[in-house]
Amino acid sequence: MRKRLMEDVDETPYYSITDEEIERYKALFLNEQILSIKVFQINNTFYDIKNKREYMIDGGIEFHLPKGYLCFGFSSYFDQYILNSEPFQKNYTHENEYELTPNEVPEIFNLINKKIIDVKIKCKEFHEIIDYTMQTQKIKKPIEIILKFENGEILQVSSVNFDLGENSEPENYVYSNENEILIAFKETKIKS
């Protein structure tokens, strides 16, 4: 009986990204202008770190580009952050998300119609459980996108974990695949 039950269990879904996907996503950004941006929040904890021009969200960011969509956001299916060419609401299928307004994250909406001249997509390998036996495998996942614009502006979007410092502000960022998304308008140091 025990053996039959274990055989009936599906493999645990896991998300990974290929080098080909990374290059395709870079090509969607490079030398293009962002047509629109949507920023999504799921829970009530939203950090606006004004003195650093940083924000911490837990939903995702959807970029509408001339050649399609790119979303760095939380996936209901994989239960972690992913990067793909779908709108956010195709990845996050629960109905508790809400869209942040331009007043809540004004800097990001100022990047609309600005030309992107450089794109970096950083990935990290994580040990991921791949089946019911708890077997693990190293899986490559995107953890950061850095966009540089022709006017010198920078957008950094990173999947991170953090400590709460003075005044309950996030600090000591560490790359993670399942906690929060840092939105920064300068390159911010993050520990591996």
mmCIF file of C-alpha atoms in Angstrom:
data_model
loop_
_atom_site.group_PDB
_atom_site.id
_atom_site.type_symbol
_atom_site.label_atom_id
_atom_site.label_comp_id
_atom_site.label_asym_id
_atom_site.label_seq_id
_atom_site.Cartn_x
_atom_site.Cartn_y
_atom_site.Cartn_z
ATOM 1 C CA MET A 1 0.000 0.000 0.000
ATOM 2 C CA ARG A 2 2.733 2.475 0.976
ATOM 3 C CA LYS A 3 4.658 1.889 -2.260
ATOM 4 C CA ARG A 4 1.528 2.404 -4.399
ATOM 5 C CA LEU A 5 0.716 5.695 -2.658
ATOM 6 C CA MET A 6 4.234 7.009 -3.173
ATOM 7 C CA GLU A 7 4.151 6.104 -6.861
ATOM 8 C CA ASP A 8 0.927 8.075 -7.279
ATOM 9 C CA VAL A 9 2.561 11.287 -6.046
ATOM 10 C CA ASP A 10 3.539 13.651 -8.851
ATOM 11 C CA GLU A 11 6.932 15.265 -8.950
ATOM 12 C CA THR A 12 7.116 18.591 -7.188
ATOM 13 C CA PRO A 13 6.920 21.376 -9.795
ATOM 14 C CA TYR A 14 10.070 23.437 -9.993
ATOM 15 C CA TYR A 15 10.983 26.463 -12.041
ATOM 16 C CA SER A 16 14.271 26.985 -13.838
ATOM 17 C CA ILE A 17 15.469 29.291 -16.583
ATOM 18 C CA THR A 18 17.653 28.457 -19.576
ATOM 19 C CA ASP A 19 20.406 30.530 -21.160
ATOM 20 C CA GLU A 20 18.271 30.765 -24.307
ATOM 21 C CA GLU A 21 15.369 32.251 -22.321
ATOM 22 C CA ILE A 22 17.697 34.770 -20.686
ATOM 23 C CA GLU A 23 19.005 35.909 -24.072
ATOM 24 C CA ARG A 24 15.459 36.130 -25.463
ATOM 25 C CA TYR A 25 14.329 38.251 -22.486
ATOM 26 C CA LYS A 26 17.363 40.535 -22.807
ATOM 27 C CA ALA A 27 16.500 41.046 -26.487
ATOM 28 C CA LEU A 28 12.955 42.091 -25.530
ATOM 29 C CA PHE A 29 14.404 44.898 -23.377
ATOM 30 C CA LEU A 30 17.514 46.022 -25.277
ATOM 31 C CA ASN A 31 17.152 49.197 -27.366
ATOM 32 C CA GLU A 32 13.428 49.322 -26.612
ATOM 33 C CA GLN A 33 11.219 51.668 -24.641
ATOM 34 C CA ILE A 34 8.932 50.505 -21.861
ATOM 35 C CA LEU A 35 5.346 51.138 -23.006
ATOM 36 C CA SER A 36 3.800 50.595 -19.575
ATOM 37 C CA ILE A 37 4.665 49.172 -16.164
ATOM 38 C CA LYS A 38 2.469 47.550 -13.548
ATOM 39 C CA VAL A 39 3.646 46.918 -9.987
ATOM 40 C CA PHE A 40 1.727 44.366 -7.903
ATOM 41 C CA GLN A 41 1.519 43.805 -4.174
ATOM 42 C CA ILE A 42 -0.022 40.728 -2.518
ATOM 43 C CA ASN A 43 0.265 41.242 1.238
ATOM 44 C CA ASN A 44 -0.134 44.422 3.265
ATOM 45 C CA THR A 45 3.590 44.819 3.992
ATOM 46 C CA PHE A 46 4.919 47.312 1.454
ATOM 47 C CA TYR A 47 8.154 49.203 2.181
ATOM 48 C CA ASP A 48 8.899 52.647 0.795
ATOM 49 C CA ILE A 49 12.477 53.447 1.837
ATOM 50 C CA LYS A 50 12.440 57.086 0.781
ATOM 51 C CA ASN A 51 15.960 58.107 1.777
ATOM 52 C CA LYS A 52 17.379 55.306 -0.404
ATOM 53 C CA ARG A 53 14.876 55.467 -3.307
ATOM 54 C CA GLU A 54 14.080 51.790 -2.733
ATOM 55 C CA TYR A 55 10.830 49.867 -2.444
ATOM 56 C CA MET A 56 10.111 46.357 -1.252
ATOM 57 C CA ILE A 57 7.133 44.527 -2.776
ATOM 58 C CA ASP A 58 5.959 40.921 -2.742
ATOM 59 C CA GLY A 59 3.924 40.600 -5.947
ATOM 60 C CA GLY A 60 5.748 41.429 -9.124
ATOM 61 C CA ILE A 61 6.571 43.862 -11.890
ATOM 62 C CA GLU A 62 5.066 43.586 -15.353
ATOM 63 C CA PHE A 63 6.795 45.350 -18.235
ATOM 64 C CA HIS A 64 4.850 45.944 -21.443
ATOM 65 C CA LEU A 65 7.395 46.292 -24.245
ATOM 66 C CA PRO A 66 7.018 46.731 -28.025
ATOM 67 C CA LYS A 67 7.738 43.014 -28.552
ATOM 68 C CA GLY A 68 5.566 41.685 -25.699
ATOM 69 C CA TYR A 69 5.418 41.337 -21.926
ATOM 70 C CA LEU A 70 8.036 40.458 -19.362
ATOM 71 C CA CYS A 71 7.123 39.745 -15.773
ATOM 72 C CA PHE A 72 9.387 39.270 -12.764
ATOM 73 C CA GLY A 73 6.925 38.164 -10.152
ATOM 74 C CA PHE A 74 5.465 35.579 -7.858
ATOM 75 C CA SER A 75 4.019 32.427 -9.431
ATOM 76 C CA SER A 76 1.108 30.655 -7.732
ATOM 77 C CA TYR A 77 2.051 27.394 -9.438
ATOM 78 C CA PHE A 78 5.745 27.371 -8.508
ATOM 79 C CA ASP A 79 5.309 29.239 -5.188
ATOM 80 C CA GLN A 80 8.341 31.445 -5.905
ATOM 81 C CA TYR A 81 9.513 34.291 -8.136
ATOM 82 C CA ILE A 82 9.888 33.654 -11.850
ATOM 83 C CA LEU A 83 10.799 35.625 -14.970
ATOM 84 C CA ASN A 84 8.698 34.973 -18.053
ATOM 85 C CA SER A 85 6.909 36.564 -20.988
ATOM 86 C CA GLU A 86 3.409 36.514 -19.476
ATOM 87 C CA PRO A 87 1.440 39.264 -17.730
ATOM 88 C CA PHE A 88 1.546 39.059 -13.912
ATOM 89 C CA GLN A 89 -2.044 37.887 -13.557
ATOM 90 C CA LYS A 90 -1.329 34.811 -15.703
ATOM 91 C CA ASN A 91 1.405 33.807 -13.217
ATOM 92 C CA TYR A 92 -0.377 34.778 -10.015
ATOM 93 C CA THR A 93 -3.804 33.183 -10.073
ATOM 94 C CA HIS A 94 -5.114 33.953 -6.587
ATOM 95 C CA GLU A 95 -7.254 37.063 -6.442
ATOM 96 C CA ASN A 96 -5.750 39.011 -3.562
ATOM 97 C CA GLU A 97 -3.193 41.103 -5.466
ATOM 98 C CA TYR A 98 -3.549 44.813 -5.978
ATOM 99 C CA GLU A 99 -1.803 47.166 -8.335
ATOM 100 C CA LEU A 100 0.310 49.947 -6.841
ATOM 101 C CA THR A 101 -0.374 53.437 -8.159
ATOM 102 C CA PRO A 102 2.121 55.920 -9.622
ATOM 103 C CA ASN A 103 1.898 57.845 -6.319
ATOM 104 C CA GLU A 104 3.193 54.796 -4.413
ATOM 105 C CA VAL A 105 6.217 54.076 -6.661
ATOM 106 C CA PRO A 106 6.630 57.276 -8.713
ATOM 107 C CA GLU A 107 10.190 56.674 -9.929
ATOM 108 C CA ILE A 108 9.330 53.473 -11.785
ATOM 109 C CA PHE A 109 6.554 55.114 -13.787
ATOM 110 C CA ASN A 110 8.985 57.867 -14.845
ATOM 111 C CA LEU A 111 10.859 55.183 -16.853
ATOM 112 C CA ILE A 112 7.990 54.723 -19.303
ATOM 113 C CA ASN A 113 9.009 55.675 -22.876
ATOM 114 C CA LYS A 114 12.719 55.792 -21.975
ATOM 115 C CA LYS A 115 15.141 53.790 -24.131
ATOM 116 C CA ILE A 116 16.961 50.860 -22.487
ATOM 117 C CA ILE A 117 20.625 50.681 -23.525
ATOM 118 C CA ASP A 118 21.891 47.836 -21.297
ATOM 119 C CA VAL A 119 20.314 44.781 -19.659
ATOM 120 C CA LYS A 120 21.784 42.427 -17.070
ATOM 121 C CA ILE A 121 19.897 39.378 -15.847
ATOM 122 C CA LYS A 122 21.585 37.649 -12.935
ATOM 123 C CA CYS A 123 20.829 34.041 -12.033
ATOM 124 C CA LYS A 124 21.768 31.838 -9.101
ATOM 125 C CA GLU A 125 21.656 28.098 -8.572
ATOM 126 C CA PHE A 126 19.405 26.907 -5.756
ATOM 127 C CA HIS A 127 19.034 23.398 -4.332
ATOM 128 C CA GLU A 128 15.434 22.466 -5.128
ATOM 129 C CA ILE A 129 13.428 19.443 -3.978
ATOM 130 C CA ILE A 130 12.382 17.673 -7.167
ATOM 131 C CA ASP A 131 10.320 14.691 -5.998
ATOM 132 C CA TYR A 132 8.552 13.002 -3.100
ATOM 133 C CA THR A 133 11.799 11.299 -1.948
ATOM 134 C CA MET A 134 13.149 14.764 -1.100
ATOM 135 C CA GLN A 135 15.851 14.397 -3.762
ATOM 136 C CA THR A 136 17.383 17.769 -4.587
ATOM 137 C CA GLN A 137 18.897 19.222 -7.708
ATOM 138 C CA LYS A 138 20.686 22.498 -8.468
ATOM 139 C CA ILE A 139 18.251 24.677 -10.399
ATOM 140 C CA LYS A 140 19.163 27.951 -12.141
ATOM 141 C CA LYS A 141 16.773 30.790 -11.304
ATOM 142 C CA PRO A 142 16.686 34.510 -12.131
ATOM 143 C CA ILE A 143 17.284 36.738 -9.118
ATOM 144 C CA GLU A 144 17.951 40.174 -10.600
ATOM 145 C CA ILE A 145 17.353 42.438 -13.568
ATOM 146 C CA ILE A 146 19.312 45.664 -14.012
ATOM 147 C CA LEU A 147 18.183 48.040 -16.734
ATOM 148 C CA LYS A 148 20.244 51.064 -17.788
ATOM 149 C CA PHE A 149 18.553 53.838 -19.736
ATOM 150 C CA GLU A 150 20.009 56.268 -22.278
ATOM 151 C CA ASN A 151 19.493 59.198 -19.883
ATOM 152 C CA GLY A 152 21.669 57.496 -17.215
ATOM 153 C CA GLU A 153 18.840 56.214 -15.022
ATOM 154 C CA ILE A 154 19.029 52.688 -13.568
ATOM 155 C CA LEU A 155 16.352 50.243 -12.473
ATOM 156 C CA GLN A 156 17.369 47.285 -10.322
ATOM 157 C CA VAL A 157 14.767 44.601 -9.579
ATOM 158 C CA SER A 158 16.020 41.824 -7.277
ATOM 159 C CA SER A 159 14.536 38.882 -5.423
ATOM 160 C CA VAL A 160 15.796 39.239 -1.853
ATOM 161 C CA ASN A 161 15.450 38.450 1.814
ATOM 162 C CA PHE A 162 16.437 41.045 4.425
ATOM 163 C CA ASP A 163 16.683 41.979 8.099
ATOM 164 C CA LEU A 164 14.593 44.703 9.672
ATOM 165 C CA GLY A 165 16.831 47.441 11.024
ATOM 166 C CA GLU A 166 16.152 50.709 12.808
ATOM 167 C CA ASN A 167 12.662 52.087 12.277
ATOM 168 C CA SER A 168 11.700 48.674 10.828
ATOM 169 C CA GLU A 169 13.425 49.439 7.520
ATOM 170 C CA PRO A 170 14.804 46.568 5.424
ATOM 171 C CA GLU A 171 18.605 46.181 5.415
ATOM 172 C CA ASN A 172 21.287 43.518 4.846
ATOM 173 C CA TYR A 173 19.853 42.251 1.558
ATOM 174 C CA VAL A 174 20.571 38.660 0.523
ATOM 175 C CA TYR A 175 19.499 37.079 -2.778
ATOM 176 C CA SER A 176 16.533 34.789 -2.283
ATOM 177 C CA ASN A 177 13.978 33.248 -4.578
ATOM 178 C CA GLU A 178 10.854 33.431 -2.469
ATOM 179 C CA ASN A 179 10.706 36.412 -0.125
ATOM 180 C CA GLU A 180 10.390 39.941 -1.541
ATOM 181 C CA ILE A 181 11.307 42.013 -4.584
ATOM 182 C CA LEU A 182 13.593 45.001 -4.138
ATOM 183 C CA ILE A 183 13.010 47.860 -6.556
ATOM 184 C CA ALA A 184 15.938 50.288 -6.544
ATOM 185 C CA PHE A 185 16.918 53.215 -8.750
ATOM 186 C CA LYS A 186 20.655 52.771 -8.255
ATOM 187 C CA GLU A 187 22.743 49.613 -8.138
ATOM 188 C CA THR A 188 22.343 48.255 -4.625
ATOM 189 C CA LYS A 189 24.758 45.772 -3.038
ATOM 190 C CA ILE A 190 23.175 42.402 -2.320
ATOM 191 C CA LYS A 191 24.943 39.437 -0.698
ATOM 192 C CA SER A 192 24.941 36.052 -2.376
#
